[in-house]
Short mmCIF file of C-alpha atoms in Angstrom, two decimals:
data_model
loop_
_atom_site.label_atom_id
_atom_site.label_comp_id
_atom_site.label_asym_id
_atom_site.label_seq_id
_atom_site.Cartn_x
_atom_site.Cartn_y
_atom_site.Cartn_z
CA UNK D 1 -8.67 0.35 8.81
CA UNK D 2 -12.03 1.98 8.98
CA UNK D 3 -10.56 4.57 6.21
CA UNK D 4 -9.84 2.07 3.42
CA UNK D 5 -13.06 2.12 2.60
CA UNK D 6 -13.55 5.97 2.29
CA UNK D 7 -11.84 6.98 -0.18
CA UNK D 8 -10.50 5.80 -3.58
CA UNK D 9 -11.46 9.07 -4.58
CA UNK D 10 -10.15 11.98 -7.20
CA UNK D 11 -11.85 14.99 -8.07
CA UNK D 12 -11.23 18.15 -10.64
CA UNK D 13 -15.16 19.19 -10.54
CA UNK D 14 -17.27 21.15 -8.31
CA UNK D 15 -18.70 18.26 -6.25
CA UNK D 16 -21.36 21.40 -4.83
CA UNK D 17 -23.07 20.81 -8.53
CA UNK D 18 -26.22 22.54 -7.97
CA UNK D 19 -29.18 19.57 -7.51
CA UNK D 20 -30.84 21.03 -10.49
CA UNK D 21 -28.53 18.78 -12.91
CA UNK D 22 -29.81 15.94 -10.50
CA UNK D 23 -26.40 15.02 -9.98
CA UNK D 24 -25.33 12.81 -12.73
CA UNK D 25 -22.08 12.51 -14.76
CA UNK D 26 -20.25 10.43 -17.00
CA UNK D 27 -18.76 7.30 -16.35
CA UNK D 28 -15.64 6.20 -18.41
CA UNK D 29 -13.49 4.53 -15.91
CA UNK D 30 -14.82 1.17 -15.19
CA UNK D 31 -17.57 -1.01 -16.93
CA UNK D 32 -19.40 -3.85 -15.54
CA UNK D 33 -17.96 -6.86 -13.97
CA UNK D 34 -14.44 -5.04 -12.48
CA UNK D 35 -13.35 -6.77 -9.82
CA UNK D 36 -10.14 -5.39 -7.67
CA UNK D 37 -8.40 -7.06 -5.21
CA UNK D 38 -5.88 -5.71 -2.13
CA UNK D 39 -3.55 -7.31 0.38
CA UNK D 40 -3.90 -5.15 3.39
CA UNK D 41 -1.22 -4.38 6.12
CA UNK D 42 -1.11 -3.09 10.06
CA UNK D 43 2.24 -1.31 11.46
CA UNK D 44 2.42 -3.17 14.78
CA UNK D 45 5.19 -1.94 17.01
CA UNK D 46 7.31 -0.69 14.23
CA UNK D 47 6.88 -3.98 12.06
CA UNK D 48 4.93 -4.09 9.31
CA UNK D 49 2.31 -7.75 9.13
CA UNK D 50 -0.15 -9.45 6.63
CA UNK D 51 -3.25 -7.65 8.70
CA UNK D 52 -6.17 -9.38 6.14
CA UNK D 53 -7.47 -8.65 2.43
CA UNK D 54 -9.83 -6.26 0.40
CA UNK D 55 -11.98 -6.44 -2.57
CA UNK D 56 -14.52 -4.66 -4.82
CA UNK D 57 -17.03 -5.41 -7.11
CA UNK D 58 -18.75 -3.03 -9.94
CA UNK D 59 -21.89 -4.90 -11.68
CA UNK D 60 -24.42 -3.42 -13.92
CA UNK D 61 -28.13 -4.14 -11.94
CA UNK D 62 -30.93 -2.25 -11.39
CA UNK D 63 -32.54 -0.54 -8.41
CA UNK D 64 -36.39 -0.30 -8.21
CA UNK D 65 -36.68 -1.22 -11.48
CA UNK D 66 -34.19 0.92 -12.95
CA UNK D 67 -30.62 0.19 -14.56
CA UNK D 68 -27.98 1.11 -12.30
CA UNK D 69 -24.67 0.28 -11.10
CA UNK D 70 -24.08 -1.85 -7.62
CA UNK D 71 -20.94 -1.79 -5.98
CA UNK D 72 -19.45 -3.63 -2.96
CA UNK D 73 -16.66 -3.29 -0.97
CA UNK D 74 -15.41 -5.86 1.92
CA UNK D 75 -12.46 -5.63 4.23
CA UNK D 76 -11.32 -8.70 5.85
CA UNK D 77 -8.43 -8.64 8.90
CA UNK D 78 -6.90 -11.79 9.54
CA UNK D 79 -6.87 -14.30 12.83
CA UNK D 80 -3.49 -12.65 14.00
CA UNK D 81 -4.71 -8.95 13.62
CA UNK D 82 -8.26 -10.03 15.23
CA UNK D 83 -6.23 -10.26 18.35
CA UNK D 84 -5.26 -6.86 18.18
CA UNK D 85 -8.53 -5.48 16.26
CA UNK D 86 -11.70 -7.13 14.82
CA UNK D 87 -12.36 -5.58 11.17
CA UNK D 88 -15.42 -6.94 9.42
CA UNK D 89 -16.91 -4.32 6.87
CA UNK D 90 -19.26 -4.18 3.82
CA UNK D 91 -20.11 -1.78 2.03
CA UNK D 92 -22.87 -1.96 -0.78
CA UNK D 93 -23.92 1.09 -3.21
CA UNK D 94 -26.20 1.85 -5.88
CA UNK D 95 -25.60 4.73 -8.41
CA UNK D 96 -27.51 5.61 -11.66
CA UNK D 97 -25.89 4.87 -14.82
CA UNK D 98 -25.47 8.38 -14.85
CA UNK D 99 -23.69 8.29 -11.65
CA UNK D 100 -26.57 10.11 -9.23
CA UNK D 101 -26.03 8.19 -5.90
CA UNK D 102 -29.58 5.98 -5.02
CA UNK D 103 -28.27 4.21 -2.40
CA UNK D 104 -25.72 3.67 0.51
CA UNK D 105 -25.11 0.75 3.31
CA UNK D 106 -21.91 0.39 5.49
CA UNK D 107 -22.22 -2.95 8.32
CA UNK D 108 -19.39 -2.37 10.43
CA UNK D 109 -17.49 -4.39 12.98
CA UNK D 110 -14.31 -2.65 14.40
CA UNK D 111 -13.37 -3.81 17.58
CA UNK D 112 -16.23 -4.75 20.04
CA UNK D 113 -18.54 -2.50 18.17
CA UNK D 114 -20.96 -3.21 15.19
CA UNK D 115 -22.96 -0.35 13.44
CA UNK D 116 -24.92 -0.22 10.50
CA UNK D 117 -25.44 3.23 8.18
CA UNK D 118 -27.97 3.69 5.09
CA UNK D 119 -28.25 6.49 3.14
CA UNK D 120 -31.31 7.20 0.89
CA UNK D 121 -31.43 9.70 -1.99
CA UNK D 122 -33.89 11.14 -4.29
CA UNK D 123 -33.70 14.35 -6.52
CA UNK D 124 -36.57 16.67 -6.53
CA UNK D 125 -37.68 20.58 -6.52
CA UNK D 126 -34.34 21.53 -7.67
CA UNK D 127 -32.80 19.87 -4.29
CA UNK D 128 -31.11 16.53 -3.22
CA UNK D 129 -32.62 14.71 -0.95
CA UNK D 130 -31.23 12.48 1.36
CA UNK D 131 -32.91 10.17 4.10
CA UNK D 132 -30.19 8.91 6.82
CA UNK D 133 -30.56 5.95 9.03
CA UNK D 134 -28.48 4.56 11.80
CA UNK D 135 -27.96 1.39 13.94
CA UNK D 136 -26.36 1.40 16.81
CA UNK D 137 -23.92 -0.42 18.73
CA UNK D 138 -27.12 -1.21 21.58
CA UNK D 139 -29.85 -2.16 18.29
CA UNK D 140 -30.98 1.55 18.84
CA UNK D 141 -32.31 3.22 15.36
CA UNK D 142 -32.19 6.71 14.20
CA UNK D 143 -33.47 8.31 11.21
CA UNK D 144 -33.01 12.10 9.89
CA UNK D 145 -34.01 13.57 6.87
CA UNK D 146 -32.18 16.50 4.95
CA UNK D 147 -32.69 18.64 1.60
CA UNK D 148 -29.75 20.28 -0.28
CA UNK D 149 -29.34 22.79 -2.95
CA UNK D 150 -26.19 20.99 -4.05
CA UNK D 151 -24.85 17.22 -4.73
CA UNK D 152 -23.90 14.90 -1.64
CA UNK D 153 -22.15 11.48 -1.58
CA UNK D 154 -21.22 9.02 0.26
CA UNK D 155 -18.02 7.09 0.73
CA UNK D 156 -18.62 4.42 -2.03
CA UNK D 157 -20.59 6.53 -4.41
CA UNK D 158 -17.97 9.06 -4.72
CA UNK D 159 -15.41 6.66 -5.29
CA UNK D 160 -17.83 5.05 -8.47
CA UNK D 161 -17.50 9.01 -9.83
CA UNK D 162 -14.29 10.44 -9.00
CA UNK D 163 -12.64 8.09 -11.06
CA UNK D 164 -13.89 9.41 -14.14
CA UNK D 165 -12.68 13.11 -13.48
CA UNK D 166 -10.27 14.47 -15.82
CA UNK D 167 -6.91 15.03 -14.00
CA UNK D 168 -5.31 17.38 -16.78
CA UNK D 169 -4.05 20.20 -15.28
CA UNK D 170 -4.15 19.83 -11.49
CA UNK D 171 -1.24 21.15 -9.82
CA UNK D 172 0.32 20.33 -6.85
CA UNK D 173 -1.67 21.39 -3.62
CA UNK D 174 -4.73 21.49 -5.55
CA UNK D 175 -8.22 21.19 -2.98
CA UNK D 176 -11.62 20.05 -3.96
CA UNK D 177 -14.46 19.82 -1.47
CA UNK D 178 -16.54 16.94 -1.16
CA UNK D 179 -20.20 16.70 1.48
CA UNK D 180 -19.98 13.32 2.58
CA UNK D 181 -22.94 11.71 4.05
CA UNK D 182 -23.46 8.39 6.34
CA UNK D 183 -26.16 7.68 8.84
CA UNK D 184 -26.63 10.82 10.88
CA UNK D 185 -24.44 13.34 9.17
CA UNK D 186 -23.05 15.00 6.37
CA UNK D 187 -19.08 16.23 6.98
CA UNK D 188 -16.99 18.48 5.09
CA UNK D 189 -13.85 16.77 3.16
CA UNK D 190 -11.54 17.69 0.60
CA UNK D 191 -8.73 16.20 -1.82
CA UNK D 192 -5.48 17.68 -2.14
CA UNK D 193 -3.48 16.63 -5.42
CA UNK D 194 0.26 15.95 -4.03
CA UNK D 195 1.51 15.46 -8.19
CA UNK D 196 2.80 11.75 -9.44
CA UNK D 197 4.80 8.72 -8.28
CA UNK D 198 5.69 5.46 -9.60
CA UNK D 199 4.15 2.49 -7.08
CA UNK D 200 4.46 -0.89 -7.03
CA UNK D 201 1.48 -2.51 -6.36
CA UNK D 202 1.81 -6.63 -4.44
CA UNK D 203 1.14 -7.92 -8.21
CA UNK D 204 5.09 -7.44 -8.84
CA UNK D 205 3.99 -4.71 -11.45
CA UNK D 206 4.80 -0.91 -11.36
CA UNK D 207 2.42 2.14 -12.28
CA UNK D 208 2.64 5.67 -12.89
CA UNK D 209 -0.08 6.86 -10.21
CA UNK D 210 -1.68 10.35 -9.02
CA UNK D 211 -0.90 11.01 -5.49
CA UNK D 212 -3.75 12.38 -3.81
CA UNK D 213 -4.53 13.14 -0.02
CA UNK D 214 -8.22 12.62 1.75
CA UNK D 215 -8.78 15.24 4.63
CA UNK D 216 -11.90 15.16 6.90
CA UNK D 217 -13.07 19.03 9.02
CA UNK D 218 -12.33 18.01 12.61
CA UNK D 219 -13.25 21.73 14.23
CA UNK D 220 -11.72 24.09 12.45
CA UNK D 221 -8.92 22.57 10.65
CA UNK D 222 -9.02 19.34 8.31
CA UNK D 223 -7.50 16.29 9.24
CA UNK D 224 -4.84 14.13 7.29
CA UNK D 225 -6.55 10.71 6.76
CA UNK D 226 -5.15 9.43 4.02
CA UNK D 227 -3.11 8.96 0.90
CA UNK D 228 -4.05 7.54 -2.17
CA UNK D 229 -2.24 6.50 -5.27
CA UNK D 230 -4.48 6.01 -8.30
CA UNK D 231 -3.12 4.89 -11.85
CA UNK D 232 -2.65 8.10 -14.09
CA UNK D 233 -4.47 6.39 -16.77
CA UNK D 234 -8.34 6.83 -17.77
CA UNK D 235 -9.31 4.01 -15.44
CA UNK D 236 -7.99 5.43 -11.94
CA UNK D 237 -7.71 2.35 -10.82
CA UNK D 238 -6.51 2.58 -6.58
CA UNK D 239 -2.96 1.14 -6.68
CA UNK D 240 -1.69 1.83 -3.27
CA UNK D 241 -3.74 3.52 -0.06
CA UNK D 242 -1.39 4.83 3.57
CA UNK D 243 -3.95 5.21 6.05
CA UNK D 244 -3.35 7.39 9.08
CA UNK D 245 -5.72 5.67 11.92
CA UNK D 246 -6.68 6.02 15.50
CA UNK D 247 -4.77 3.05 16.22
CA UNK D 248 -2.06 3.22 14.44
CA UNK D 249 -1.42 3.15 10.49
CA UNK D 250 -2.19 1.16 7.49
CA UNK D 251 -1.45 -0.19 3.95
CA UNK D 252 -3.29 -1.50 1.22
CA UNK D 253 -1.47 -2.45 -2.24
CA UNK D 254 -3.26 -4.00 -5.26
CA UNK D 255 -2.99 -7.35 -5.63
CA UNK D 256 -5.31 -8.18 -8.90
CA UNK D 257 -7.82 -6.77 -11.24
CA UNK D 258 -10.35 -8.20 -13.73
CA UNK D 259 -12.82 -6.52 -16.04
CA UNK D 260 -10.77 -3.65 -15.95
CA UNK D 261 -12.28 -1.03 -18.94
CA UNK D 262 -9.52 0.79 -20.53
CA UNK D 263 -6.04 0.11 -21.66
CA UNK D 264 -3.56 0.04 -18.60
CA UNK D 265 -1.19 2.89 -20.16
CA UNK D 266 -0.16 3.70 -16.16
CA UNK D 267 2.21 0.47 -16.70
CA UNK D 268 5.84 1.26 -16.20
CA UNK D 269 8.94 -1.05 -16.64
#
């Protein structure tokens, strides 16, 4: 389920915004204090089980000394899919109140393995900067440095400002690139707007949600990772995510929200 995490992401905008603008954008999707909740599920030999839960948390805070917003994401599997795979993430990001990315940590068990990737940024000479750290599986430590002339994220800051793009107008097969950085690189990825369903999310309730696919460059074609059903409604909120994985596929459905900023037009009967 290492994908869950990625990408709760929707984009109409030019994420290669030149540095200049030093990144930032509005926020009108969520406010302080959201919390969401997901019940996550692992097909296992055709059958479809309980595989653990999700949750993420959006809190006004500051980072060195400035306001900004933190946000956290954990994935939890359960005893029975432990047996099959270990999952044990958090992720943890700061962005600006103006939605520049500051800051980016991802501690990662899957399987026998347990990494650990930061991501640094700063915003000066007209570039973005980003300083990349890694921790390996053996303790080992990496660092890299890199300057662009354009915007980068990361898995968890994107998410915080996708969801206040505008999706008016989009049509079906529409692409947006996205530079996404973790502890030693930065890949290309896109969106691909596949139009609107109606989803029902494991709170019993029904929503009118934007279908949107995440694709990750793997040589010279992009990958299918996965899909993504947001609520067609100013606050984006992820109802539904089908995640295409090395070892097989996933769910995640919405099971609760709190703090939530707009009004919940998405609803359907």
């Amino acid at each position: 389920m290492k994908r869950l995490r990625y990408f709760m992401a929707a984009a109409m905008f030019t994420i290669g915004l030149n540095a200049t603008a030093q990144c930032s954008f509005h926020n009108d999707a969520f406010k302080s204090g959201e919390f969401l909740s997901y019940n996550l599920y692992y097909n296992w030999q055709f059958v479809w089980v309980k595989a653990g839960t999700a949750s993420m948390y959006t809190v006004q805070s500051n980072y060195k000394g400035k306001q900004a917003y933190r946000a956290s994401l954990t994935t939890r599997g359960n005893s029975k899919v432990d047996n099959m795979f270990v999952l044990r993430d958090t992720l943890l990001c700061y962005s600006s109140l103006d939605m520049e990315p500051l800051y980016f940590r991802k501690g990662a068990r899957e399987g026998k393995r347990y990494t650990v990737d930061e991501v640094f940024y700063s915003y000066s000479g007209g570039k973005s900067n980003i300083s990349q750290h890694r921790i390996n599986n053996d303790g080992e430590h990496s660092w890299e440095k890199h300057s662009f002339s354009y915007c980068v994220y990361d898995m968890l800051n994107i998410f915080l400002r996708a969801r206040s793009f505008n999706p008016e107008g989009w049509k079906n097969g529409y692409d947006i690139d996205i530079p996404i950085a973790d502890g030693n690189s930065v890949n290309p990825a896109k969106l691909r707007y596949l139009g609107k369903e109606k989803i029902k999310a494991d709170n019993g309730k029904k929503y009118r949600c934007l279908r949107l696919a995440y694709m990750e460059k793997d040589g010279n074609r992009y990958k299918h990772i996965v899909d993504f059903y947001v609520s067609d409604d100013q606050n984006h909120i992820p109802v539904r995510l089908d995640m295409f994985l090395k070892f097989g596929s996933a769910k995640a459905f919405l099971v609760g929200m709190k703090g939530i900023r707009n009004p919940i037009t998405a609803l359907v009967n």
